[in-house]
Amino acid sequence: DTGVSQDPRHKITKRGQNVTFRCDPISEHNRLYWYRQTLGQGPEFLTYFQNEAQLEKSRLLSDRFSAERPKGSFSTLEIQRTEQGDSAMYLCASSPPDRDGWRNYEQYFGPGTRLTVT
Amino acid sequence: KNEVEQSPQNLTAQEGEFITINCSYSVGISALHWLQQHPGGGIVSLFMLSSGKKKHGRLIATINIQEKHSSLHITASHPRDSAVYICAVVAKGGGADGLTFGKGTHLIIQP
């Protein structure tokens, strides 16, 4: 399977614990996005990487959230001291490089990690 | 007010009916996506548009940039089309190209 993969698919944790999610983008996709989706709502943008550089973070991303993409391939999203409000589906997407100077706006989504904080 | 508004929020129809889902947005965009999400969460990209019209099988997507409006049509709807359909835009001028999403339209096609 050469699509975007995320691990784990489900995570149940107790309030106050730290959790880490992993996203493996499609090979050679240089742009990677994290989104969060709460029940009944559309996803919301969290952060964006181009290669290993984190170029944008949403104001939704509090100090308890940190994301990395150390070698420009896979990415991790860590939530420290989880709160019940962090319960959501965390989605990762990747985009191919630009072609012939044209920006490529396609995004390919992973299956998501569903986090439940009890 | 959300930058991306979809209507209707919920739609139940009979198998075979022609379905239209609408999306209006308030910002200048570089591209608009129509996405499909089944229970369990996985999101599949159906179309990406920056102008005109695209067709794939029974699905048709149109966009009017001047009116800031897009529609997704499903012809000869089938129960397997039941899903949440989400409109999302890439706002112009933003360097990240992160998507801004509508809340989705929950479609149920009854046999």
Short mmCIF file of C-alpha atoms in Angstrom, two decimals:
data_model
loop_
_atom_site.label_atom_id
_atom_site.label_comp_id
_atom_site.label_asym_id
_atom_site.label_seq_id
_atom_site.Cartn_x
_atom_site.Cartn_y
_atom_site.Cartn_z
CA ASP A 1 0.00 0.00 0.00
CA THR A 2 1.59 3.27 -1.07
CA GLY A 3 -0.95 5.64 0.48
CA VAL A 4 -0.60 7.82 3.57
CA SER A 5 -0.47 5.71 6.71
CA GLN A 6 -1.07 6.68 10.32
CA ASP A 7 -0.31 4.87 13.52
CA PRO A 8 -2.01 4.04 15.78
CA ARG A 9 -5.52 4.02 14.34
CA HIS A 10 -7.09 4.27 17.78
CA LYS A 11 -5.72 5.51 21.08
CA ILE A 12 -7.45 5.63 24.45
CA THR A 13 -5.60 7.47 27.17
CA LYS A 14 -6.26 8.93 30.56
CA ARG A 15 -6.32 12.66 31.14
CA GLY A 16 -2.87 13.98 31.86
CA GLN A 17 -0.98 11.36 29.88
CA ASN A 18 1.20 12.12 26.86
CA VAL A 19 0.45 10.59 23.47
CA THR A 20 2.35 10.50 20.19
CA PHE A 21 0.97 9.80 16.73
CA ARG A 22 2.90 8.98 13.59
CA CYS A 23 2.18 9.80 9.96
CA ASP A 24 4.01 8.29 6.98
CA PRO A 25 3.27 10.31 3.84
CA ILE A 26 3.34 9.04 0.30
CA SER A 27 6.93 8.61 -0.78
CA GLU A 28 8.41 11.77 -2.36
CA HIS A 29 5.59 13.99 -1.13
CA ASN A 30 7.40 16.98 0.31
CA ARG A 31 4.45 18.69 1.98
CA LEU A 32 2.69 17.25 5.01
CA TYR A 33 -0.35 18.53 6.94
CA TRP A 34 -1.96 17.70 10.26
CA TYR A 35 -5.66 18.31 10.84
CA ARG A 36 -8.02 17.69 13.74
CA GLN A 37 -11.67 16.72 13.43
CA THR A 38 -14.10 16.68 16.35
CA LEU A 39 -17.38 14.80 16.21
CA GLY A 40 -19.86 16.27 13.76
CA GLN A 41 -17.50 18.97 12.53
CA GLY A 42 -15.30 19.44 9.52
CA PRO A 43 -11.55 19.03 9.99
CA GLU A 44 -9.44 22.00 11.12
CA PHE A 45 -5.89 22.79 10.09
CA LEU A 46 -3.23 22.29 12.77
CA THR A 47 0.20 22.52 11.15
CA TYR A 48 2.17 22.19 7.93
CA PHE A 49 5.63 20.95 6.96
CA GLN A 50 7.55 21.47 3.77
CA ASN A 51 10.28 18.87 3.87
CA GLU A 52 11.58 19.02 7.45
CA ALA A 53 10.63 22.65 8.08
CA GLN A 54 7.47 23.43 10.05
CA LEU A 55 6.25 26.48 8.17
CA GLU A 56 2.89 27.19 9.74
CA LYS A 57 1.04 26.42 12.97
CA SER A 58 -2.60 27.14 13.71
CA ARG A 59 -3.55 29.04 16.84
CA LEU A 60 -5.43 25.81 17.67
CA LEU A 61 -2.05 24.23 18.36
CA SER A 62 -1.50 25.03 22.03
CA ASP A 63 1.83 24.70 23.82
CA ARG A 64 0.90 21.14 24.72
CA PHE A 65 1.08 20.13 21.07
CA SER A 66 4.31 19.62 19.19
CA ALA A 67 4.95 18.23 15.75
CA GLU A 68 8.16 17.17 14.06
CA ARG A 69 9.31 15.89 10.71
CA PRO A 70 12.99 15.32 11.40
CA LYS A 71 14.15 13.89 8.08
CA GLY A 72 11.46 15.26 5.83
CA SER A 73 9.75 11.89 5.62
CA PHE A 74 7.50 10.68 8.46
CA SER A 75 6.04 13.10 11.00
CA THR A 76 5.02 12.81 14.63
CA LEU A 77 2.41 14.77 16.56
CA GLU A 78 2.74 14.73 20.33
CA ILE A 79 0.16 15.93 22.83
CA GLN A 80 1.37 16.44 26.37
CA ARG A 81 -0.88 16.40 29.44
CA THR A 82 -3.91 15.38 27.42
CA GLU A 83 -7.30 16.90 28.23
CA GLN A 84 -10.76 15.57 27.43
CA GLY A 85 -11.14 18.34 24.86
CA ASP A 86 -8.30 16.77 22.88
CA SER A 87 -10.54 13.82 22.01
CA ALA A 88 -10.82 13.93 18.23
CA MET A 89 -9.74 12.33 14.99
CA TYR A 90 -6.24 13.46 14.00
CA LEU A 91 -5.76 13.39 10.25
CA CYS A 92 -2.57 13.59 8.25
CA ALA A 93 -2.35 14.49 4.57
CA SER A 94 0.50 14.86 2.11
CA SER A 95 0.98 16.72 -1.16
CA PRO A 96 3.26 16.08 -4.12
CA PRO A 97 5.98 18.55 -5.09
CA ASP A 98 5.21 21.42 -7.46
CA ARG A 99 5.46 20.63 -11.17
CA ASP A 100 7.03 22.92 -13.75
CA GLY A 101 6.69 25.87 -11.41
CA TRP A 102 2.99 25.22 -10.75
CA ARG A 103 1.81 24.68 -7.21
CA ASN A 104 0.23 21.24 -6.73
CA TYR A 105 -2.79 21.61 -4.43
CA GLU A 106 -3.74 17.93 -4.31
CA GLN A 107 -3.86 16.40 -0.85
CA TYR A 108 -3.94 12.71 0.01
CA PHE A 109 -5.35 11.80 3.40
CA GLY A 110 -4.41 9.05 5.80
CA PRO A 111 -7.01 7.00 7.69
CA GLY A 112 -6.64 9.10 10.83
CA THR A 113 -5.89 8.39 14.49
CA ARG A 114 -8.94 8.51 16.74
CA LEU A 115 -7.97 9.75 20.20
CA THR A 116 -10.22 9.28 23.22
CA VAL A 117 -9.18 10.94 26.46
CA THR A 118 -11.00 9.56 29.51
CA LYS B 1 -19.29 33.01 10.23
CA ASN B 2 -17.43 30.05 8.78
CA GLU B 3 -15.40 30.86 5.68
CA VAL B 4 -16.85 27.77 3.99
CA GLU B 5 -20.58 27.09 4.20
CA GLN B 6 -22.25 23.95 2.92
CA SER B 7 -25.90 23.18 2.35
CA PRO B 8 -27.79 21.16 3.16
CA GLN B 9 -26.25 19.84 6.37
CA ASN B 10 -28.25 16.62 6.08
CA LEU B 11 -29.88 15.06 3.05
CA THR B 12 -31.88 11.86 2.75
CA ALA B 13 -32.95 10.72 -0.69
CA GLN B 14 -34.21 7.65 -2.49
CA GLU B 15 -32.00 5.50 -4.67
CA GLY B 16 -31.83 6.87 -8.20
CA GLU B 17 -32.43 10.51 -7.30
CA PHE B 18 -30.23 13.34 -8.56
CA ILE B 19 -28.33 14.87 -5.65
CA THR B 20 -26.92 18.39 -5.35
CA ILE B 21 -24.71 19.63 -2.52
CA ASN B 22 -23.74 23.28 -2.43
CA CYS B 23 -20.67 25.07 -1.11
CA SER B 24 -20.18 28.82 -0.71
CA TYR B 25 -16.98 30.45 0.45
CA SER B 26 -16.05 33.97 1.42
CA VAL B 27 -12.32 34.17 0.61
CA GLY B 28 -10.28 34.22 -2.56
CA ILE B 29 -9.12 30.72 -3.33
CA SER B 30 -6.43 28.92 -5.27
CA ALA B 31 -8.33 25.62 -5.38
CA LEU B 32 -11.44 23.91 -4.03
CA HIS B 33 -11.70 20.27 -3.01
CA TRP B 34 -14.67 17.97 -2.69
CA LEU B 35 -13.96 15.16 -0.24
CA GLN B 36 -15.87 12.07 0.82
CA GLN B 37 -15.74 10.67 4.33
CA HIS B 38 -17.22 7.33 5.31
CA PRO B 39 -17.97 6.21 8.88
CA GLY B 40 -14.66 5.31 10.48
CA GLY B 41 -13.06 8.52 9.34
CA GLY B 42 -11.09 7.93 6.15
CA ILE B 43 -11.21 10.87 3.73
CA VAL B 44 -11.04 10.38 -0.01
CA SER B 45 -10.49 13.23 -2.43
CA LEU B 46 -13.17 13.28 -5.13
CA PHE B 47 -12.29 16.44 -7.05
CA MET B 48 -9.96 19.39 -7.00
CA LEU B 49 -11.17 22.41 -8.96
CA SER B 50 -9.91 25.87 -9.73
CA SER B 51 -12.36 26.62 -12.54
CA GLY B 52 -15.13 25.12 -14.66
CA LYS B 53 -16.42 21.61 -14.27
CA LYS B 54 -15.10 18.10 -13.72
CA LYS B 55 -16.83 14.73 -14.12
CA HIS B 56 -15.90 11.34 -12.79
CA GLY B 57 -18.39 8.54 -13.30
CA ARG B 58 -21.67 9.60 -11.70
CA LEU B 59 -20.11 12.56 -9.92
CA ILE B 60 -19.92 16.09 -11.32
CA ALA B 61 -18.36 19.10 -9.67
CA THR B 62 -18.73 22.69 -10.82
CA ILE B 63 -17.28 25.95 -9.59
CA ASN B 64 -18.11 29.61 -10.23
CA ILE B 65 -15.15 31.66 -9.08
CA GLN B 66 -16.92 35.01 -9.49
CA GLU B 67 -19.85 33.93 -7.34
CA LYS B 68 -17.62 32.00 -4.88
CA HIS B 69 -19.80 28.93 -5.21
CA SER B 70 -19.35 25.26 -6.04
CA SER B 71 -21.74 22.35 -6.40
CA LEU B 72 -21.31 18.60 -6.24
CA HIS B 73 -23.85 16.55 -8.15
CA ILE B 74 -24.48 12.82 -7.95
CA THR B 75 -26.51 11.26 -10.74
CA ALA B 76 -28.43 7.98 -10.30
CA SER B 77 -27.62 7.93 -6.58
CA HIS B 78 -26.99 4.59 -4.89
CA PRO B 79 -26.95 3.53 -1.23
CA ARG B 80 -23.16 3.15 -1.44
CA ASP B 81 -22.99 6.94 -2.03
CA SER B 82 -24.11 7.40 1.60
CA ALA B 83 -21.32 9.34 3.31
CA VAL B 84 -20.34 12.78 4.50
CA TYR B 85 -19.32 15.10 1.66
CA ILE B 86 -16.99 17.92 2.61
CA CYS B 87 -16.07 21.04 0.68
CA ALA B 88 -12.63 22.50 1.44
CA VAL B 89 -10.74 25.46 -0.01
CA VAL B 90 -7.13 26.54 -0.33
CA ALA B 91 -7.21 30.25 0.53
CA LYS B 92 -5.20 32.52 -1.76
CA GLY B 93 -2.19 34.20 -0.31
CA GLY B 94 -1.57 31.66 2.39
CA GLY B 95 1.80 30.02 2.08
CA ALA B 96 0.84 26.74 3.66
CA ASP B 97 -2.04 25.69 1.42
CA GLY B 98 -3.69 24.15 4.46
CA LEU B 99 -7.34 23.45 3.74
CA THR B 100 -10.26 25.32 5.28
CA PHE B 101 -13.18 22.94 5.53
CA GLY B 102 -16.94 23.19 5.57
CA LYS B 103 -18.82 21.23 8.19
CA GLY B 104 -19.89 18.59 5.70
CA THR B 105 -23.15 17.31 4.26
CA HIS B 106 -24.38 14.01 5.66
CA LEU B 107 -25.98 12.14 2.75
CA ILE B 108 -28.13 9.03 3.17
CA ILE B 109 -29.42 7.23 0.10
CA GLN B 110 -32.23 4.82 0.92
CA PRO B 111 -32.84 1.73 -1.23
#
